[in-house]
Every structure is written in C-alpha cells, then in structure tokens.
PDB file of C-alpha atoms in Angstrom:
ATOM      1  CA  MET H   1      39.865 -26.451  -2.756  1.00 52.00           C
ATOM      2  CA  HIS H   2      42.829 -28.815  -4.419  1.00 54.00           C
ATOM      3  CA  SER H   3      41.028 -31.226  -6.144  1.00 56.00           C
ATOM      4  CA  SER H   4      38.414 -28.951  -7.781  1.00 54.00           C
ATOM      5  CA  LEU H   5      41.853 -27.012  -8.871  1.00 56.00           C
ATOM      6  CA  SER H   6      43.168 -30.559 -10.188  1.00 62.00           C
ATOM      7  CA  LEU H   7      39.472 -31.176 -12.123  1.00 58.00           C
ATOM      8  CA  ASN H   8      39.513 -28.034 -13.644  1.00 61.00           C
ATOM      9  CA  PHE H   9      43.028 -27.969 -14.969  1.00 67.00           C
ATOM     10  CA  GLY H  10      42.689 -30.632 -16.210  1.00 72.00           C
ATOM     11  CA  LEU H  11      39.519 -30.056 -18.118  1.00 70.00           C
ATOM     12  CA  LEU H  12      40.853 -26.705 -19.515  1.00 71.00           C
ATOM     13  CA  LEU H  13      43.717 -29.371 -20.527  1.00 73.00           C
ATOM     14  CA  PHE H  14      41.955 -31.695 -21.893  1.00 74.00           C
ATOM     15  CA  TYR H  15      39.724 -28.728 -23.869  1.00 73.00           C
ATOM     16  CA  GLN H  16      42.910 -27.784 -25.613  1.00 75.00           C
ATOM     17  CA  GLN H  17      44.065 -30.875 -26.481  1.00 77.00           C
ATOM     18  CA  ALA H  18      40.514 -31.594 -28.119  1.00 76.00           C
ATOM     19  CA  VAL H  19      40.366 -28.542 -29.415  1.00 76.00           C
ATOM     20  CA  ASN H  20      44.019 -29.356 -31.188  1.00 77.00           C
ATOM     21  CA  SER H  21      42.646 -32.574 -32.523  1.00 78.00           C
ATOM     22  CA  ARG H  22      40.357 -31.739 -34.022  1.00 76.00           C
ATOM     23  CA  ILE H  23      42.319 -28.734 -35.930  1.00 78.00           C
ATOM     24  CA  ALA H  24      45.017 -31.564 -37.349  1.00 81.00           C
ATOM     25  CA  PHE H  25      41.778 -33.338 -38.203  1.00 79.00           C
ATOM     26  CA  GLN H  26      40.541 -30.319 -40.206  1.00 76.00           C
ATOM     27  CA  LYS H  27      43.719 -29.472 -41.792  1.00 78.00           C
ATOM     28  CA  ARG H  28      44.074 -33.010 -43.089  1.00 79.00           C
ATOM     29  CA  TYR H  29      40.381 -32.906 -44.629  1.00 75.00           C
ATOM     30  CA  LEU H  30      41.288 -29.541 -46.225  1.00 75.00           C
ATOM     31  CA  SER H  31      44.264 -31.144 -47.963  1.00 78.00           C
ATOM     32  CA  SER H  32      42.176 -33.845 -48.999  1.00 78.00           C
ATOM     33  CA  MET H  33      39.324 -32.051 -50.736  1.00 72.00           C
ATOM     34  CA  GLY H  34      38.603 -33.336 -53.787  1.00 74.00           C
ATOM     35  CA  LYS H  35      40.388 -36.338 -53.238  1.00 80.00           C
ATOM     36  CA  LEU H  36      37.889 -38.115 -51.549  1.00 77.00           C
ATOM     37  CA  SER H  37      34.713 -39.892 -52.903  1.00 80.00           C
ATOM     38  CA  PRO H  38      31.135 -38.010 -51.638  1.00 80.00           C
ATOM     39  CA  ALA H  39      30.555 -40.223 -48.674  1.00 81.00           C
ATOM     40  CA  GLU H  40      34.046 -40.232 -47.666  1.00 80.00           C
ATOM     41  CA  GLU H  41      33.804 -36.607 -47.780  1.00 76.00           C
ATOM     42  CA  GLY H  42      30.670 -36.980 -46.412  1.00 76.00           C
ATOM     43  CA  SER H  43      31.703 -38.800 -43.212  1.00 77.00           C
ATOM     44  CA  LEU H  44      34.613 -36.447 -42.222  1.00 74.00           C
ATOM     45  CA  LYS H  45      32.107 -33.503 -42.417  1.00 71.00           C
ATOM     46  CA  GLN H  46      29.779 -35.484 -40.219  1.00 71.00           C
ATOM     47  CA  THR H  47      32.761 -36.177 -37.751  1.00 72.00           C
ATOM     48  CA  ILE H  48      33.892 -32.430 -38.080  1.00 68.00           C
ATOM     49  CA  SER H  49      30.715 -31.591 -37.260  1.00 65.00           C
ATOM     50  CA  SER H  50      30.393 -33.922 -34.029  1.00 63.00           C
ATOM     51  CA  TRP H  51      33.136 -33.144 -32.662  1.00 65.00           C
ATOM     52  CA  ARG H  52      33.112 -32.457 -28.799  1.00 63.00           C
ATOM     53  CA  ALA H  53      35.454 -29.338 -28.317  1.00 64.00           C
ATOM     54  CA  ALA H  54      32.207 -27.382 -27.755  1.00 66.00           C
ATOM     55  CA  GLU H  55      30.656 -29.518 -24.839  1.00 68.00           C
ATOM     56  CA  ARG H  56      34.021 -29.653 -23.215  1.00 68.00           C
ATOM     57  CA  LEU H  57      34.465 -26.040 -22.991  1.00 70.00           C
ATOM     58  CA  SER H  58      30.599 -25.792 -21.674  1.00 72.00           C
ATOM     59  CA  GLU H  59      31.774 -28.313 -19.046  1.00 73.00           C
ATOM     60  CA  CYS H  60      35.276 -26.126 -18.329  1.00 72.00           C
ATOM     61  CA  LYS H  61      33.193 -23.077 -18.101  1.00 75.00           C
ATOM     62  CA  ARG H  62      30.657 -25.606 -15.314  1.00 77.00           C
ATOM     63  CA  TYR H  63      33.708 -26.286 -13.577  1.00 76.00           C
ATOM     64  CA  GLU H  64      35.428 -22.919 -13.397  1.00 76.00           C
ATOM     65  CA  SER H  65      32.463 -21.274 -11.830  1.00 79.00           C
ATOM     66  CA  THR H  66      32.458 -23.851  -9.080  1.00 79.00           C
ATOM     67  CA  TRP H  67      35.830 -23.522  -8.248  1.00 78.00           C
ATOM     68  CA  ASN H  68      35.453 -20.011  -8.157  1.00 79.00           C
ATOM     69  CA  SER H  69      32.956 -20.208  -5.821  1.00 82.00           C
ATOM     70  CA  ALA H  70      35.431 -22.563  -3.881  1.00 80.00           C
ATOM     71  CA  VAL H  71      38.087 -20.242  -3.959  1.00 81.00           C
ATOM     72  CA  ASN H  72      35.352 -17.374  -2.610  1.00 84.00           C
ATOM     73  CA  LEU H  73      34.711 -19.521   0.171  1.00 84.00           C
ATOM     74  CA  CYS H  74      38.859 -20.293   0.694  1.00 84.00           C
ATOM     75  CA  LYS H  75      39.412 -16.535   1.566  1.00 86.00           C
ATOM     76  CA  MET H  76      36.490 -15.870   4.108  1.00 87.00           C
ATOM     77  CA  ALA H  77      37.985 -19.023   5.267  1.00 86.00           C
ATOM     78  CA  ALA H  78      42.017 -17.558   5.326  1.00 87.00           C
ATOM     79  CA  ASP H  79      40.035 -13.888   6.549  1.00 89.00           C
ATOM     80  CA  ALA H  80      38.110 -16.503   9.680  1.00 89.00           C
ATOM     81  CA  ALA H  81      41.570 -18.077  10.089  1.00 87.00           C
ATOM     82  CA  TYR H  82      43.268 -14.309  10.819  1.00 87.00           C
ATOM     83  CA  SER H  83      40.643 -12.936  12.666  1.00 90.00           C
ATOM     84  CA  SER H  84      40.788 -15.780  14.951  1.00 90.00           C
ATOM     85  CA  GLY H  85      44.453 -15.526  15.720  1.00 89.00           C
ATOM     86  CA  ALA H  86      45.836 -17.886  13.160  1.00 90.00           C
ATOM     87  CA  GLN H  87      47.645 -16.368  10.899  1.00 89.00           C
ATOM     88  CA  GLN H  88      50.015 -18.806   9.491  1.00 89.00           C
ATOM     89  CA  ALA H  89      47.204 -21.140   8.384  1.00 86.00           C
ATOM     90  CA  SER H  90      45.671 -17.446   6.750  1.00 85.00           C
ATOM     91  CA  ILE H  91      49.006 -16.931   4.792  1.00 89.00           C
ATOM     92  CA  SER H  92      49.011 -20.712   4.174  1.00 88.00           C
ATOM     93  CA  ILE H  93      45.472 -20.525   2.839  1.00 84.00           C
ATOM     94  CA  ARG H  94      46.198 -17.538   0.478  1.00 87.00           C
ATOM     95  CA  THR H  95      49.794 -18.900  -0.571  1.00 89.00           C
ATOM     96  CA  ASN H  96      47.609 -22.066  -1.963  1.00 84.00           C
ATOM     97  CA  ILE H  97      44.818 -19.371  -3.349  1.00 83.00           C
ATOM     98  CA  LYS H  98      47.295 -17.531  -5.552  1.00 87.00           C
ATOM     99  CA  VAL H  99      49.457 -21.043  -6.265  1.00 83.00           C
ATOM    100  CA  ALA H 100      45.924 -22.357  -7.915  1.00 79.00           C
ATOM    101  CA  GLU H 101      45.562 -19.180  -9.317  1.00 82.00           C
ATOM    102  CA  SER H 102      48.592 -18.825 -11.220  1.00 83.00           C
ATOM    103  CA  GLN H 103      48.194 -22.351 -12.739  1.00 77.00           C
ATOM    104  CA  LEU H 104      44.448 -21.812 -13.673  1.00 77.00           C
ATOM    105  CA  GLU H 105      45.274 -18.966 -15.442  1.00 82.00           C
ATOM    106  CA  GLU H 106      47.888 -20.614 -17.372  1.00 80.00           C
ATOM    107  CA  ALA H 107      45.560 -23.540 -18.316  1.00 75.00           C
ATOM    108  CA  ARG H 108      42.744 -20.383 -19.972  1.00 78.00           C
ATOM    109  CA  LYS H 109      45.918 -18.900 -22.255  1.00 82.00           C
ATOM    110  CA  LEU H 110      46.621 -22.320 -23.083  1.00 77.00           C
ATOM    111  CA  SER H 111      42.379 -22.505 -24.079  1.00 74.00           C
ATOM    112  CA  ALA H 112      42.692 -19.391 -25.831  1.00 81.00           C
ATOM    113  CA  GLU H 113      45.515 -19.958 -28.133  1.00 82.00           C
ATOM    114  CA  ALA H 114      43.752 -23.472 -28.577  1.00 76.00           C
ATOM    115  CA  GLU H 115      40.549 -21.324 -29.048  1.00 77.00           C
ATOM    116  CA  LYS H 116      41.996 -19.206 -31.622  1.00 85.00           C
ATOM    117  CA  LYS H 117      43.423 -21.589 -33.657  1.00 81.00           C
ATOM    118  CA  LEU H 118      40.225 -22.901 -34.315  1.00 76.00           C
ATOM    119  CA  ALA H 119      38.778 -20.144 -35.194  1.00 81.00           C
ATOM    120  CA  GLU H 120      41.924 -20.141 -37.893  1.00 84.00           C
ATOM    121  CA  THR H 121      41.521 -23.082 -39.190  1.00 78.00           C
ATOM    122  CA  LYS H 122      37.828 -22.346 -39.459  1.00 78.00           C
ATOM    123  CA  VAL H 123      38.929 -19.594 -41.988  1.00 83.00           C
ATOM    124  CA  GLU H 124      40.929 -21.682 -43.631  1.00 81.00           C
ATOM    125  CA  GLU H 125      38.029 -24.132 -44.504  1.00 77.00           C
ATOM    126  CA  ILE H 126      35.512 -21.326 -45.733  1.00 82.00           C
ATOM    127  CA  GLU H 127      38.044 -20.451 -47.991  1.00 83.00           C
ATOM    128  CA  ARG H 128      39.182 -23.333 -49.212  1.00 79.00           C
ATOM    129  CA  MET H 129      35.536 -24.795 -49.989  1.00 78.00           C
ATOM    130  CA  ALA H 130      35.230 -21.627 -51.608  1.00 82.00           C
ATOM    131  CA  GLU H 131      38.670 -22.266 -53.689  1.00 80.00           C
ATOM    132  CA  TYR H 132      37.077 -25.990 -54.268  1.00 77.00           C
ATOM    133  CA  ALA H 133      33.361 -24.882 -55.334  1.00 78.00           C
ATOM    134  CA  ALA H 134      35.130 -22.148 -57.917  1.00 80.00           C
ATOM    135  CA  PHE H 135      37.234 -25.006 -59.093  1.00 78.00           C
ATOM    136  CA  LEU H 136      34.238 -27.274 -59.636  1.00 74.00           C
ATOM    137  CA  GLU H 137      31.938 -24.347 -61.252  1.00 76.00           C
ATOM    138  CA  GLY H 138      34.951 -23.954 -63.433  1.00 72.00           C
ATOM    139  CA  SER H 139      35.129 -27.217 -64.792  1.00 65.00           C
ATOM    140  CA  GLU H 140      32.155 -27.578 -65.282  1.00 60.00           C
ATOM    141  CA  GLU H 141      32.123 -24.042 -67.150  1.00 58.00           C
ATOM    142  CA  TYR H 142      34.692 -26.380 -69.517  1.00 54.00           C
ATOM    143  CA  GLU H 143      32.578 -28.974 -69.567  1.00 54.00           C
ATOM    144  CA  ILE H 144      30.272 -27.029 -71.240  1.00 52.00           C
ATOM    145  CA  GLN H 145      32.186 -25.280 -73.798  1.00 54.00           C
ATOM    146  CA  GLU H 146      34.063 -28.497 -74.866  1.00 54.00           C
ATOM    147  CA  ALA H 147      30.348 -29.724 -75.289  1.00 52.00           C
ATOM    148  CA  TYR H 148      29.486 -26.828 -77.474  1.00 52.00           C
ATOM    149  CA  LEU H 149      32.680 -26.596 -79.521  1.00 54.00           C
ATOM    150  CA  ARG H 150      31.987 -30.780 -80.425  1.00 52.00           C
ATOM    151  CA  GLU H 151      28.803 -29.747 -81.950  1.00 51.00           C
ATOM    152  CA  ASP H 152      30.162 -27.055 -84.595  1.00 48.00           C
TER     153      ASP H 152
END
C-alpha cells in the first residue's frame, strides 16, 4: 500500500506542477499578445493546446481508483487481523491507512487549487482574446476611416 500511496501522491503533485507550469506559460502568452508574429503566436497556441495536464489528471484518477481498492483490501486485512487476535497489527494497519488518507487528501486539495487557477487563467485568456479581437477590429475601422478621409 505504501508504494501505491507514494505513486498516487506523486502523480497528484506532478499534475499540480503541470497545471501550474501551464498557467505560467499561458500568462506569459497573454502578456505578449499582439507583440508576436503570426507564426510565433500559432506555435504558442499549439504548445498550450497540447499541454499534457489533462492526461496527467486521467492518470491520477486511474491510480486513485487502484489506491482506493488497495485501501479497502487493507481495511479487510485489518478486520481479519483483529478477528484472529492480532489487535496490535490491526491497529497498526488502521493507523497507517489514516496517515495515508490524510496525505492523499492534502494532495487532492493542492490539485483542486491548481485546477481552480487553471480555470481562472482560461477565463483570463478568453477575456484577453476578446479585447485583442476588439482592438484589431477597432484598428481596421480606423484604417478604413483614414482611407475614406484621404479620398475626399
């Protein structure tokens, strides 16, 4: 159980790091909007789109399911140990399970915070893209007005 906990906990932390890296990358992209060539912008968009945070989350969910099965087996083993007179072993198993569950809960909280930040960044990206599109549309209108005035 200890190795599956370490793996699950590590994957959740790795997922959190991937999300935080994506957020930082997206913020840099948003701050450079309008300053990049179309090729650079396309390359950055492709990088953001292909980020593997979603894959990491799927992997974490799969390991979490496996870990939950392992915890249930350990609880049954603790019950069996208690029933057979090995109370100390049963207590030890249950204590280890509680410690593992609290560590996993902390990792889940960190992942949830990272997901919240990612959602906020996506909203910010949509807002910035809308502002940029409005800016481009406004500059095109200005160019049309300038051309119209020159013809007079």
